[in-house]
Structures are given as C-alpha cells and as structure tokens.
XYZ file of C-alpha atoms in Angstrom:
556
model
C -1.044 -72.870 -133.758
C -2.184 -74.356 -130.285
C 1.221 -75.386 -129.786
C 2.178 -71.604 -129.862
C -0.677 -70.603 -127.734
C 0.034 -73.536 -124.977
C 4.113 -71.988 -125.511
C 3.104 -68.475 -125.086
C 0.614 -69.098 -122.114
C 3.074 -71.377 -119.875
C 6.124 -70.340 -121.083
C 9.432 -72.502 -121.706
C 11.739 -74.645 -120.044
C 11.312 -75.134 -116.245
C 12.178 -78.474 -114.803
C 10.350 -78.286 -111.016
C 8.268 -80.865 -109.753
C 4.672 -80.072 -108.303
C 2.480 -82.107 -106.621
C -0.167 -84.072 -108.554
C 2.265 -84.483 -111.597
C 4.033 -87.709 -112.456
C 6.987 -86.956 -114.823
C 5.967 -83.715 -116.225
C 2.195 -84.727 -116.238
C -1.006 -84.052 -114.839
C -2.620 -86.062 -112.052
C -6.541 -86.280 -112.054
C -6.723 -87.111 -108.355
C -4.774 -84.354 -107.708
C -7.360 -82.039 -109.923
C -10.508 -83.034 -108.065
C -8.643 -82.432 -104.854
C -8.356 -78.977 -105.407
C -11.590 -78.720 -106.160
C -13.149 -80.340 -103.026
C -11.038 -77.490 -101.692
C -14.279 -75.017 -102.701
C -16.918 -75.200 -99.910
C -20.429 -74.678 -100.804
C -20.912 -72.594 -97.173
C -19.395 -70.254 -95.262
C -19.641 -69.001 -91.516
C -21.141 -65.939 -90.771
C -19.637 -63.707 -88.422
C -22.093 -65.342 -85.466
C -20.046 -68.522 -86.207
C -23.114 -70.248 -88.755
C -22.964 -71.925 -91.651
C -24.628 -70.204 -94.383
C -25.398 -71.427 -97.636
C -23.876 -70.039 -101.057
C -25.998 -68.937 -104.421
C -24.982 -70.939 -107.378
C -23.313 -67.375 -108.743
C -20.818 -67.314 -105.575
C -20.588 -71.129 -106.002
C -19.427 -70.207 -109.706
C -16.862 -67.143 -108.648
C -15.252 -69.017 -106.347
C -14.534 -71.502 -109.011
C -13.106 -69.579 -111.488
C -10.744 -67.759 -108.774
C -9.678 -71.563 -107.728
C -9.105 -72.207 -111.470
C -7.187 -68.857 -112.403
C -4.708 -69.648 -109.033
C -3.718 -73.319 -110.458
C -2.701 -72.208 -113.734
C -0.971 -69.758 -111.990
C 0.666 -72.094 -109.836
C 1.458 -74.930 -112.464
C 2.540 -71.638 -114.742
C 5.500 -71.759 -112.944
C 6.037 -75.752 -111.817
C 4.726 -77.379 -115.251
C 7.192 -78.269 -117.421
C 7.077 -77.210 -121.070
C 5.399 -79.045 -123.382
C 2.051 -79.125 -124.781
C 1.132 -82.679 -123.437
C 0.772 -81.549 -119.800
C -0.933 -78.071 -120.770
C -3.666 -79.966 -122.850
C -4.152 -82.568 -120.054
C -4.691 -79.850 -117.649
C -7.186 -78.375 -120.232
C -9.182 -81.718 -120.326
C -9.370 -81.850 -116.841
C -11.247 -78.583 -116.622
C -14.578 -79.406 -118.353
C -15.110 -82.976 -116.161
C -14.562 -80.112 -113.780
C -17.421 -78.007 -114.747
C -19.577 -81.058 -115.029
C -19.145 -81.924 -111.723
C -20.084 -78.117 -110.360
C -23.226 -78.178 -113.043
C -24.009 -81.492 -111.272
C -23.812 -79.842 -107.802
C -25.383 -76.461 -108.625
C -28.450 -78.654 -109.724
C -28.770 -80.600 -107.498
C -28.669 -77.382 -105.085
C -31.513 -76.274 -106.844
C -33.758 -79.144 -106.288
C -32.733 -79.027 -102.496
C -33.846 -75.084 -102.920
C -37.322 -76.060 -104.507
C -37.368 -78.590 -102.327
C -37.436 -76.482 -98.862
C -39.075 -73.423 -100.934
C -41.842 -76.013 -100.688
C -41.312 -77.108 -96.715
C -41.473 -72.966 -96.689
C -44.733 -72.172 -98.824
C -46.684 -75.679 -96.986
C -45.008 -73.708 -93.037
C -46.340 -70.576 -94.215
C -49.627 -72.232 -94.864
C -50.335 -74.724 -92.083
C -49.734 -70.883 -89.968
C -52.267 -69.485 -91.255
C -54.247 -72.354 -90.633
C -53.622 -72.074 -87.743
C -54.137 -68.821 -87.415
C -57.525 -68.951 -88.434
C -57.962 -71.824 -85.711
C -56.774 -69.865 -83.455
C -59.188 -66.707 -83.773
C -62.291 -69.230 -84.467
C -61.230 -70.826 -80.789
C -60.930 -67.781 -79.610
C -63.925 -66.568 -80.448
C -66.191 -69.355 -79.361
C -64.381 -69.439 -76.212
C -65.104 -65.434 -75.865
C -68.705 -66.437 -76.263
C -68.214 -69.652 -73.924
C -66.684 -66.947 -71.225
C -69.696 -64.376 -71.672
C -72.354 -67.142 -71.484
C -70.860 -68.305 -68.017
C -70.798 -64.493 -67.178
C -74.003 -63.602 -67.393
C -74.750 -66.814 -66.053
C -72.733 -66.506 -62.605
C -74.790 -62.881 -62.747
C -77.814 -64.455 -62.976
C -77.022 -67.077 -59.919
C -75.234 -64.507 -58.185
C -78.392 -62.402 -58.107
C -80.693 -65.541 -57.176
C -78.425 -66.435 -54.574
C -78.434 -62.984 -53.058
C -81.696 -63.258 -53.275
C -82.234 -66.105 -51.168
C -80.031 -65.484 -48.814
C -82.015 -61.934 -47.835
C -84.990 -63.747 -48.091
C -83.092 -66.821 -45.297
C -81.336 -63.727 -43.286
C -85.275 -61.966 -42.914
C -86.100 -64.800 -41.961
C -83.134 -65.692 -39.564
C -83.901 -61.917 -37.945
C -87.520 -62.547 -37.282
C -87.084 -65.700 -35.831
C -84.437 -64.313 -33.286
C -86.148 -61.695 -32.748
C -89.446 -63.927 -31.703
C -86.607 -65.618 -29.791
C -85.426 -62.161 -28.125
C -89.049 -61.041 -27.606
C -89.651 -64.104 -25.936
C -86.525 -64.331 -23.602
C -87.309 -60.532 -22.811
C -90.782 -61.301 -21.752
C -89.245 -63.811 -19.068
C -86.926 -61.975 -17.630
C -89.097 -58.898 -17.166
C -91.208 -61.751 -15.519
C -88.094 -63.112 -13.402
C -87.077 -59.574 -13.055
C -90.764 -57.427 -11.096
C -90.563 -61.091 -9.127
C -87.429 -60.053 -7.630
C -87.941 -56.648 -7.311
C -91.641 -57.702 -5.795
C -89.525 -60.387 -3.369
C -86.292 -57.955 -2.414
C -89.608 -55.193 -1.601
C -91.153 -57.011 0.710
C -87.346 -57.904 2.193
C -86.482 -54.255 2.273
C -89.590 -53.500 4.473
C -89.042 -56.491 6.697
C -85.656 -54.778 6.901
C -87.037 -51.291 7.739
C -89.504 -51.904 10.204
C -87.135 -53.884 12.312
C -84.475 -51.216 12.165
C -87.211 -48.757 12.850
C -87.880 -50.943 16.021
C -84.356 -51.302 16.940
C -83.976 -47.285 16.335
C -86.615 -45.645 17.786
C -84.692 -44.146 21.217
C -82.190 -43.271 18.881
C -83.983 -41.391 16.657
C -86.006 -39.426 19.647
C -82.698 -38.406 21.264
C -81.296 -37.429 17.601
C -84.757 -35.187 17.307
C -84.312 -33.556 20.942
C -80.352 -32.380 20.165
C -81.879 -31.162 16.897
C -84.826 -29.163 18.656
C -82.366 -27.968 20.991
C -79.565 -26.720 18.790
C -82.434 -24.995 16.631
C -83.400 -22.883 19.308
C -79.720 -22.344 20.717
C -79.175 -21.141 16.676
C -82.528 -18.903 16.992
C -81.234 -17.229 20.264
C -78.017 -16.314 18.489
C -79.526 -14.952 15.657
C -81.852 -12.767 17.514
C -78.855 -11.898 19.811
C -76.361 -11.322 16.192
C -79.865 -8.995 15.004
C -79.335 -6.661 18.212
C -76.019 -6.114 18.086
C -76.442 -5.306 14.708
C -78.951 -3.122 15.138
C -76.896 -0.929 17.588
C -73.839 -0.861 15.248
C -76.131 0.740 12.707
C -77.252 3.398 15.076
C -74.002 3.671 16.337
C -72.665 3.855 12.717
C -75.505 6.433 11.570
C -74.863 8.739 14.587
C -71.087 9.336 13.551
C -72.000 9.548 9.898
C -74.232 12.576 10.668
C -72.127 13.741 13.198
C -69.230 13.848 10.326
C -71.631 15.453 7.812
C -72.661 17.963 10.155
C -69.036 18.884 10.668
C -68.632 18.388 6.401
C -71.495 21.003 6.067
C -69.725 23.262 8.734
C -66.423 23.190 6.669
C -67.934 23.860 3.663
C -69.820 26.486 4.608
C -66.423 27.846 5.799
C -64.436 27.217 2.267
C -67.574 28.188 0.623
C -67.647 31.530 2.865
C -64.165 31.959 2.105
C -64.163 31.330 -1.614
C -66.938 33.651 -2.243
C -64.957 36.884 -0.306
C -62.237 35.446 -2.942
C -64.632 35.646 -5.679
C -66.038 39.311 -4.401
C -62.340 40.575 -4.194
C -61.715 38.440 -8.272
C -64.840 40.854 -9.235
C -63.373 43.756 -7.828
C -59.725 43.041 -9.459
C -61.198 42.913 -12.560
C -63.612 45.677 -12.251
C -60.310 47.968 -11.295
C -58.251 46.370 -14.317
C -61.650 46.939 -16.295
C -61.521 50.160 -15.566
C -57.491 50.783 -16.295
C -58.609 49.254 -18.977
C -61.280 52.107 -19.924
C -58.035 55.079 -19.568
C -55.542 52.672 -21.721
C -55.272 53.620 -25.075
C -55.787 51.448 -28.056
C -52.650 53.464 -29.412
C -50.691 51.601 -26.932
C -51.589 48.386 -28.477
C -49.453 46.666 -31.085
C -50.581 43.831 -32.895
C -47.644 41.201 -34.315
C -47.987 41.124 -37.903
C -48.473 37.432 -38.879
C -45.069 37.191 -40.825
C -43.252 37.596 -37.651
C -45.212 34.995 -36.031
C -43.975 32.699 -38.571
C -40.438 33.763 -38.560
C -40.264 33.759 -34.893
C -41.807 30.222 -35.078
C -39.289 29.408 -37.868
C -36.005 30.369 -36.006
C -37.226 28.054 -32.784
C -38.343 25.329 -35.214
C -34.595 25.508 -37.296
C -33.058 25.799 -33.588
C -34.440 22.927 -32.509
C -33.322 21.058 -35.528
C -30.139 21.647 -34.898
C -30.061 20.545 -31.648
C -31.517 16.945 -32.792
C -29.501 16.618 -36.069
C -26.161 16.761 -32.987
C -27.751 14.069 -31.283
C -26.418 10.544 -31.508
C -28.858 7.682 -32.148
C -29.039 4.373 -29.478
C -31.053 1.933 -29.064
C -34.957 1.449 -28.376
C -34.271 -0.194 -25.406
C -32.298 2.094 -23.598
C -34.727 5.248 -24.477
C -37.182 5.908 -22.209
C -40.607 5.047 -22.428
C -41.756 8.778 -22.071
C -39.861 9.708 -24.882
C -40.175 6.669 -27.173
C -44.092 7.076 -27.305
C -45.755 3.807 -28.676
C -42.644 2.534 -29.270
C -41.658 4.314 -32.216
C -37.812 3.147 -31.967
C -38.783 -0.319 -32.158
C -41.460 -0.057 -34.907
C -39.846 2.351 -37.296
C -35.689 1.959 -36.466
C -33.779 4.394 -34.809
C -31.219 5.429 -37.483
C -30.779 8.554 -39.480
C -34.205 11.037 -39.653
C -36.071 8.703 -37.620
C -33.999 9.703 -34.733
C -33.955 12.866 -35.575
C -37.539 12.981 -35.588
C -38.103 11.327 -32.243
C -35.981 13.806 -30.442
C -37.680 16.933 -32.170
C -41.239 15.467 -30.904
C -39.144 14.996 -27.132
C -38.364 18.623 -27.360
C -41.594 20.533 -28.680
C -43.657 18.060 -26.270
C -41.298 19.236 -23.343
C -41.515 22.868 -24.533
C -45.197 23.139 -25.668
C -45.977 21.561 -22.093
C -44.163 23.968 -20.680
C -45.106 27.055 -21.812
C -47.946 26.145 -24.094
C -50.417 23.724 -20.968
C -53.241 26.574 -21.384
C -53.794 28.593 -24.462
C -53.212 32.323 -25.771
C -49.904 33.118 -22.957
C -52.110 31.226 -19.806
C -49.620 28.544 -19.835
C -46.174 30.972 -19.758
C -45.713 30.317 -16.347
C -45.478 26.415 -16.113
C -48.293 23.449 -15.773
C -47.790 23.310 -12.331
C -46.243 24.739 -8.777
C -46.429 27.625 -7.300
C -44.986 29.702 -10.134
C -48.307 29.135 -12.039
C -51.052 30.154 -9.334
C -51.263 33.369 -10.540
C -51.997 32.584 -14.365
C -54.416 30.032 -13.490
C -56.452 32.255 -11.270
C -56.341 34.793 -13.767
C -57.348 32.072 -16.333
C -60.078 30.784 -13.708
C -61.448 34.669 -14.080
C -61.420 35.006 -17.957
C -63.170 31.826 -18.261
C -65.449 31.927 -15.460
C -64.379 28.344 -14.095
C -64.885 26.617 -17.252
C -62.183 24.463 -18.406
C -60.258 25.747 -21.818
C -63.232 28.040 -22.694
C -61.998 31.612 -23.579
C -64.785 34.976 -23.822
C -63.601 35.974 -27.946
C -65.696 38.952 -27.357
C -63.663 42.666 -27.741
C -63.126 43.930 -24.273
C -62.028 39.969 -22.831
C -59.612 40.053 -25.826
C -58.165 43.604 -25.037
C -58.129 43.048 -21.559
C -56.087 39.810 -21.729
C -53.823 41.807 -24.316
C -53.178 44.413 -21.838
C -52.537 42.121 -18.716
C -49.991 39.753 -20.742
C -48.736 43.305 -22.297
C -47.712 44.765 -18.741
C -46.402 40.908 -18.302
C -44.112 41.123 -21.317
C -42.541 44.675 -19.830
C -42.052 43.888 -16.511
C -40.441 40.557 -17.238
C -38.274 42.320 -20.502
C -37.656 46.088 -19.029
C -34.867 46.359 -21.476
C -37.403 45.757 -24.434
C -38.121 42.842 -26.235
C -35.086 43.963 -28.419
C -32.722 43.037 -25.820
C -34.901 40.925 -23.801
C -32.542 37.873 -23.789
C -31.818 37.641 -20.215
C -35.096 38.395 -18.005
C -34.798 39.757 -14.650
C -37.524 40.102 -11.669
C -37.443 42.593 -8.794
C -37.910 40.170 -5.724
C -39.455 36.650 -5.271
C -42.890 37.738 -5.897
C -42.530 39.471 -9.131
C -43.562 38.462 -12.127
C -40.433 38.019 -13.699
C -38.683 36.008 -10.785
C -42.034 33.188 -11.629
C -41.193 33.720 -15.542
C -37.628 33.278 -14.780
C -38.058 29.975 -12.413
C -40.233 28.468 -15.241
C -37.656 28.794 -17.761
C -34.743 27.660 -15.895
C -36.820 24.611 -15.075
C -37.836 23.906 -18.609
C -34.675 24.460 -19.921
C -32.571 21.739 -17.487
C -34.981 20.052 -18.458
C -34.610 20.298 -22.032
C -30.910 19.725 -21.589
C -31.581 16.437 -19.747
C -33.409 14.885 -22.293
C -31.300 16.113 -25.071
C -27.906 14.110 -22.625
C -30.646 11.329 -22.591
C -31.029 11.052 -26.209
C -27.386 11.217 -27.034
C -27.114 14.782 -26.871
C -23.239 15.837 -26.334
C -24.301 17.988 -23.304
C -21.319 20.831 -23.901
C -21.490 24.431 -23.114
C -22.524 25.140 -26.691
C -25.449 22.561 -26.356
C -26.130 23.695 -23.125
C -26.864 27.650 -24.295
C -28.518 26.655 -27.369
C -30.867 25.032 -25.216
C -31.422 27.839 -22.689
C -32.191 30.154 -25.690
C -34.681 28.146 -27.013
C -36.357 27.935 -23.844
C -36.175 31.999 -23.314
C -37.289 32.567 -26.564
C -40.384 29.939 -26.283
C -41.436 31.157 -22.700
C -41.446 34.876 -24.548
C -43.631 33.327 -27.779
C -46.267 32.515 -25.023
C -46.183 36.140 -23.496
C -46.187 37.560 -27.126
C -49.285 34.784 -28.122
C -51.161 36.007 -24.609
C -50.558 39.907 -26.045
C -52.516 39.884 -29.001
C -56.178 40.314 -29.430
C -56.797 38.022 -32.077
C -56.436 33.761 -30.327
C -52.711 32.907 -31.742
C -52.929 28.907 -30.694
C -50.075 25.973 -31.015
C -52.057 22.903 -32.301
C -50.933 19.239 -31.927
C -51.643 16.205 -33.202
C -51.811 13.102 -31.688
C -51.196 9.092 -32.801
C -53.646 7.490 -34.349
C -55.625 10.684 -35.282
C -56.813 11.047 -38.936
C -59.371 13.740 -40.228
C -59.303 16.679 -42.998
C -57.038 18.768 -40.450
C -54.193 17.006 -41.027
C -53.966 18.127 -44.646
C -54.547 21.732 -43.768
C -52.889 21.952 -40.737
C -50.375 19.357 -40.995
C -48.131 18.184 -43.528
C -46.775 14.822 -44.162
C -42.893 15.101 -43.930
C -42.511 11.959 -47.126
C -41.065 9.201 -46.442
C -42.307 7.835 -49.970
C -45.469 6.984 -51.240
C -48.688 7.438 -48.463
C -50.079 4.051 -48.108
C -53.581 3.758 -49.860
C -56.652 4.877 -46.986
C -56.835 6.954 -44.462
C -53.787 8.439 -43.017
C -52.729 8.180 -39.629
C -50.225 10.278 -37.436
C -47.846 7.859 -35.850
C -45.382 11.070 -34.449
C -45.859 14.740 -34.183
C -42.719 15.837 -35.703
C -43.570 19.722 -35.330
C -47.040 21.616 -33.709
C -48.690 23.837 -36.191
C -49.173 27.786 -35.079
C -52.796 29.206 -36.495
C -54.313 32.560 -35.899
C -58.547 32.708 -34.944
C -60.042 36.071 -35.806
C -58.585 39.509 -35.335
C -59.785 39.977 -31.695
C -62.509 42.706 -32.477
C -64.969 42.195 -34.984
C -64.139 38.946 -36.843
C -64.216 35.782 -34.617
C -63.889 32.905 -37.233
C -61.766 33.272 -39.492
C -58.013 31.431 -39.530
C -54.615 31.557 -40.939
C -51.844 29.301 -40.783
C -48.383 30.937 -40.087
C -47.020 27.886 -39.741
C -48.021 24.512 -40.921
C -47.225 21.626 -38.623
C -44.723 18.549 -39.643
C -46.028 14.659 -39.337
C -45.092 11.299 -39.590
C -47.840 9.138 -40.702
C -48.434 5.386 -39.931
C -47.147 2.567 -42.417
C-alpha cells in the first residue's frame, strides 16, 4: 500500500539526474542546503532587516518543502527507496526549525525583558527628572527673591552714597561760589577805581573839547529856533492867505447857488402851474374816457413776450464761459452750472428781460418807457420828479395822482400809436420833439441792442432774428405805456441772487431742475420777472394779484 502511494505521488519511470542524488538517491547535505536557503529576516522596503514571527518562519517552510517535491517529482527516479529517504529527511528537518523557532523565543523573552527593564529605568528617570526639576525651580526662586532683596539694599545704599555725594558737592559748590563772588566784587572794586582813574584823566585831556562841542550845540539850537519861528510865520500867512480864497470861493458858491436855487424854484413855480393846468384838464376829462386793461390781457400780453423771447433763446447756440461776457454771465453762472442745453437757454432769457426790463421798466408804472438815461428820458423823469415830489421810487396811490398819471401816459399811448393800439406796430412822431420821435429813439436803441447780445450769445443774427427782436422791443416799450395807463400800480418784479424769503414762493416759481436741496432756497438766476397788480387805483390800495408768476433758478 505505501508502495502505491509513493507510485501514485512521483509517478513512474524517469531516468534524470538532480543534484543532491547519488544513483537515484537522496543526498542529506543536499537537504539541509535547501533549507539554509530560508532566511529568518527580510528587508523592509527602507533597506532593514526585519525579523520574522515563528508563523512566517513556518509558511515559508512548507512553500520550500512543497517546491522540492515538486522539483524531485520530476528528476527522482522511480522507486520507493529514494521517495522514503526523502520522507525521512523531512522530520530531522522539522527538528531543526522547532530547534530554531525556540530558540527565537528565548531571544524574544530575552529582549522583551531588555524592553520592560528600558521602559522602567525611563520612568525612573522620569521621576528624577521632575524631582530635579522641581528643587531646582525652588533653588531658582530662592536666588530670586534673594537678588530682589540685594537689589533693593543695594539701591538703597547707593541713594543713601549719591545724597550724600550731592551734599558734599554741593558744600563744595557753595564754597567755590563764595570765593569767586569774593575774587569777583575785588575786581569789579579794582577795575572801578581804574575806570575813574581813566575818566578823570580823559575829562582833563577833554575839557576844550567838550566846551567847543557845547558852543556849536548852543549855536545850532538857536540857528534851529530862528527857523522855526521864521517856518511859524510863513505859515501863518499861508493860512490867511489860504482862508481868504476859501471865503472868497464860498462867497462866489453862495452866489451860484442862490442863482440855481433862484432858477430852480421859477422851474418849480412853472412844475406847479403845469400840473395845476393838467389838474384842471383833468377836472373836464371824463372817467368814461378811461379804460382799464382787464387783468387776463395783462397776462396774455405778458405771455406772448415771455413765449417770444423763448424762442429767440431756444435759436441760440451755446459757447463757452469764457468767451461770454461778464455782464451777461452774472456770478459766473456758465462756469458754475455748465453751459449746455436749458442752462443756456436760461442765461440768455435773463440777458434779454434784464436788457428789456432796464429799458423800459428803470422806473415803475410807464416812468421808465422812455429809457434810463439821455435826453430821450428828461421828460419822464421830470414828470416822475413831480408825481413824487423829489422822492426817489415813492408814488402818491391816492385817486386823483392815479387818474392823473392814467391820463398823461393815456394821451402818451395816442400820440405815439395814432393808428390805435390795434395797428400800433410801427410808431411814428411828428418832429424831433414829439413824444413819439423819444418813444421811437428808445426802442430802436433797445432793440440793437437786444440784437447784439442775442449775435453775442450765439444768436444767428438773420433778418428773421433781427425782426423778432424789434417786435419784442415795440411791444415791451408799449407794455410800459399800457402799465403807466392804468389806475391801479401794474409793477414788473425781479429777483435777485442770493435772495431767499416767502416771496419767492408766491411770486416766483422754481423752474425744477430735480429735487430743491434741503433749507432755504436761494435764487442763483432770474429766469423770468413776475408782473403783479397793487389795488384798483381808487378805493382799494392793498390788495394784489399775480397775472403772471415769475420763473427762477435756485442755488445747488
């Protein structure tokens, strides 16, 4: 039966060789060769040796063992006798591995034990360690608050040796102070008694000097007296000199103003008697003659100017601040708020009702039709000088001053529109005196003026422009006749920059430019002036109405 096991395991027949067997047998040498061939380490992969358990130590074996009878599977030859020395061989084999595993494990228990006694002399030491440590903690304090304690003697003593040290220099000091002082009123005592030595020699050697010096002094103190006394005369006769003209002059002052005074009172006397004859004209004119301008066409005549006048600036063609004159850039609106789109337009509707209201518009209710100044105007402002009795832009509101300055700028109004006020769009005067021919002179001055400063803010200065321009002019010159021919005060109201107050709301109106900043507001242009009515020129002399609310720009 083991024959047939052995025959089934290794097979039959074969006659190769294999090392280790002599004649188809087994060689024992060559048995505990190959197992020498199973280390009991192994390198890791950092190139050390590490040591195998006793279970890898077994594995290992059994994969040598499985890979010889592999091999001599195929090199043994058959028969039984090899197969069952091979067998034989494999216990002395496992003997020998018993023998090594044990003696691996007394090398284990063996440094197990070096391990357990390491691990115990560290915590010896350890312990050591912290008891050290703490004694020499207490060691360190000890010296600590001993070093304090020396620190604070020595600091101690050395105040104590540096009071000292002070006091004793300063005895020192006192002492060397006390000697000099001495040294010191010695040689100021010594250099005194030089210095006077000194004097009353030079005194000696001086003296003529000294008396000549005091003679040229005497002398050249009267020579300075005479001149002064000499300077007081001559003075004296300037002044009289100077006071004779002066009254001479004022004599001659009083003379002349006697004259002009003479003169302006037969002036006066003839004033009185104009207005007494006009007063009493005014007695035969009929009230039926009178025709007050309903307030709406106030406002629409105000409205076509105003629309006219935006026309004219919407055609105008913006530049820039600095080539606008200063007169018509006021406070330097250009520069402050830009000169493009509305804010152009803007500045050149303030250019034109400034030109126009100081043309027609200088003195209120129609005084002002005739022009601010020249020659053209002496005739309103002496009438104006008569209303108001010499006080400046102070009009009577009682009935007969209202209906008498209807009446005079009435008879105006004809005589400078004798086709009507219908077709009163060209005026015409009789000779150079006339009313008209003034009328006339004013608005041909006010309008080439108007055109000018239209050119001058980019205005395109054509025909078109040109009569546009002139009409505005005729028809503003006739709104101050027409103002000047009612009863009740019909007044064109600026405002000015910088201005604030409750009138702005209720004469003015903000033209937006978004939200008003929070506070007061304050006008930075007058865009448009406002046109109110004051009473009705007979009974009522308070009450107002606005016909037409004025336009502002207020202040960022």
């Amino acid at each position: 039966m083991p024959n047939e096991n052995h025959t089934m395991l290794w097979g039959s027949g074969g006659s190769s060789s294999a090392p280790g067997f002599a004649s188809g047998g087994f060689s024992p040498q060559s048995s505990t060769l190959a197992q020498r061939n199973v280390s009991l380490r192994e390198k890791t992969s950092d190139g050390k040796k590490r040591k195998l358990s006793n279970i890898e130590v077994l594995s290992r074996l059994n994969d040598r063992a499985i890979h010889l009878l592999e091999a001599y599977h195929v090199k043994l030859p058959s028969g039984e006798l090899a197969l069952e020395s091979l067998l034989d061989t494999i216990p002395d084999l496992l003997g020998t591995r018993e023998d090594e595993i044990s003696k691996l494990k007394d090398d284990r228990q063996q440094v197990d034990a070096q391990i357990a006694t390491l691990k115990q002399d560290a915590i010896d030491w350890h312990a050591k360690f912290e008891s050290e440590k703490k004694t020499a903690k207490r060691d360190l304090d000890s010296l600590r608050l001993a070093m304090e304690t020396s620190f604070a003697d020595m600091e101690v003593q050395i105040r104590k040796q540096h009071g000292q040290d002070l006091r004793s220099q300063r005895r020192n000091h006192d002492s060397e102070m006390r000697s000099l002082r001495a040294d010191h009123a010695r040689e100021v005592s010594e250099l005194k008694v030089k210095h006077d030595e000194n004097m009353a020699h030079l005194e000696e050697e001086c003296k003529n000097e000294v008396a000549e010096l005091e003679r040229k002094l005497e002398d050249a103190a009267q020579r300075h007296q005479r001149q002064i006394e000499q300077a007081g005369l001559a003075h004296d006769k300037k002044i009289a000199q100077l006071t004779a003209d002066w009254k001479n002059r004022l004599a001659e002052a009083i003379n002349e103003a006697k004259v002009v005074t003479a003169e302006k009172d037969r002036e006066i006397t003839a004033h009185r008697m104009e207005i007494e004859r006009l007063s009493n004209r005014m007695a035969a004119y009929s009230t039926n003659r009178y025709r007050a301008i309903p307030d709406k066409e106030f406002a629409v005549l105000f409205g076509s100017l105003e629309q006219r006048i935006i026309d004219l600036s919407s055609n105008t063609t913006s530049l820039a601040g600095s080539s606008v004159d200063a007169a018509l850039n006021p406070h330097d609106f250009i520069d402050r708020r830009g000169g493009k789109g509305r804010n152009w337009v803007r500045l050149v509707r303030n250019a034109c009702w400034t030109l126009l209201l100081r043309g027609f518009f200088s003195r209120p209710v129609g005084f002002g039709a005739f022009g601010a100044d020249g020659t053209d105007c002496e005739t309103l402002n002496d009438m104006y000088a008569l209303f108001t009795s010499g006080a400046a832009r102070s009009l009577p509101t009682d009935q007969e001053a209202n209906a008498a300055r209807a009446w005079y700028f009435t008879m105006i109004l004809q005589s400078v529109t004798p086709g009507g006020l219908a077709k009163g769009r060209t005026v015409l005067g009789a000779d150079n005196t006339s009313l008209g021919h003034r009328f006339q002179h004013n608005i041909d001055s006010v309008a080439a003026e108007l055109i000018r400063i239209l050119q001058q803010l980019g205005g395109d200065g054509g025909s078109a422009s040109q009569e546009k321009a002139r009409d505005i002019a005729v028809d503003m010159g006739l709104l101050a006749l027409r103002v000047g021919s009612q009863r009740a005060h019909v007044l064109l109201e600026t405002c000015t920059f910088g201005e604030s107050g409750g009138r702005l709301g209720e004469w003015f109106k903000h033209e937006s430019e978004g939200a008003l900043p929070p506070g007061p507001v304050l006008v930075d242009l007058m865009v448009q002036p406002c046109l109110r009515r004051v009473g009705d020129g007979y009974e009522d002399t308070r009450s107002q109405k606005i016909l037409a609310q004025g336009v502002f720009l207020a202040q960022k």
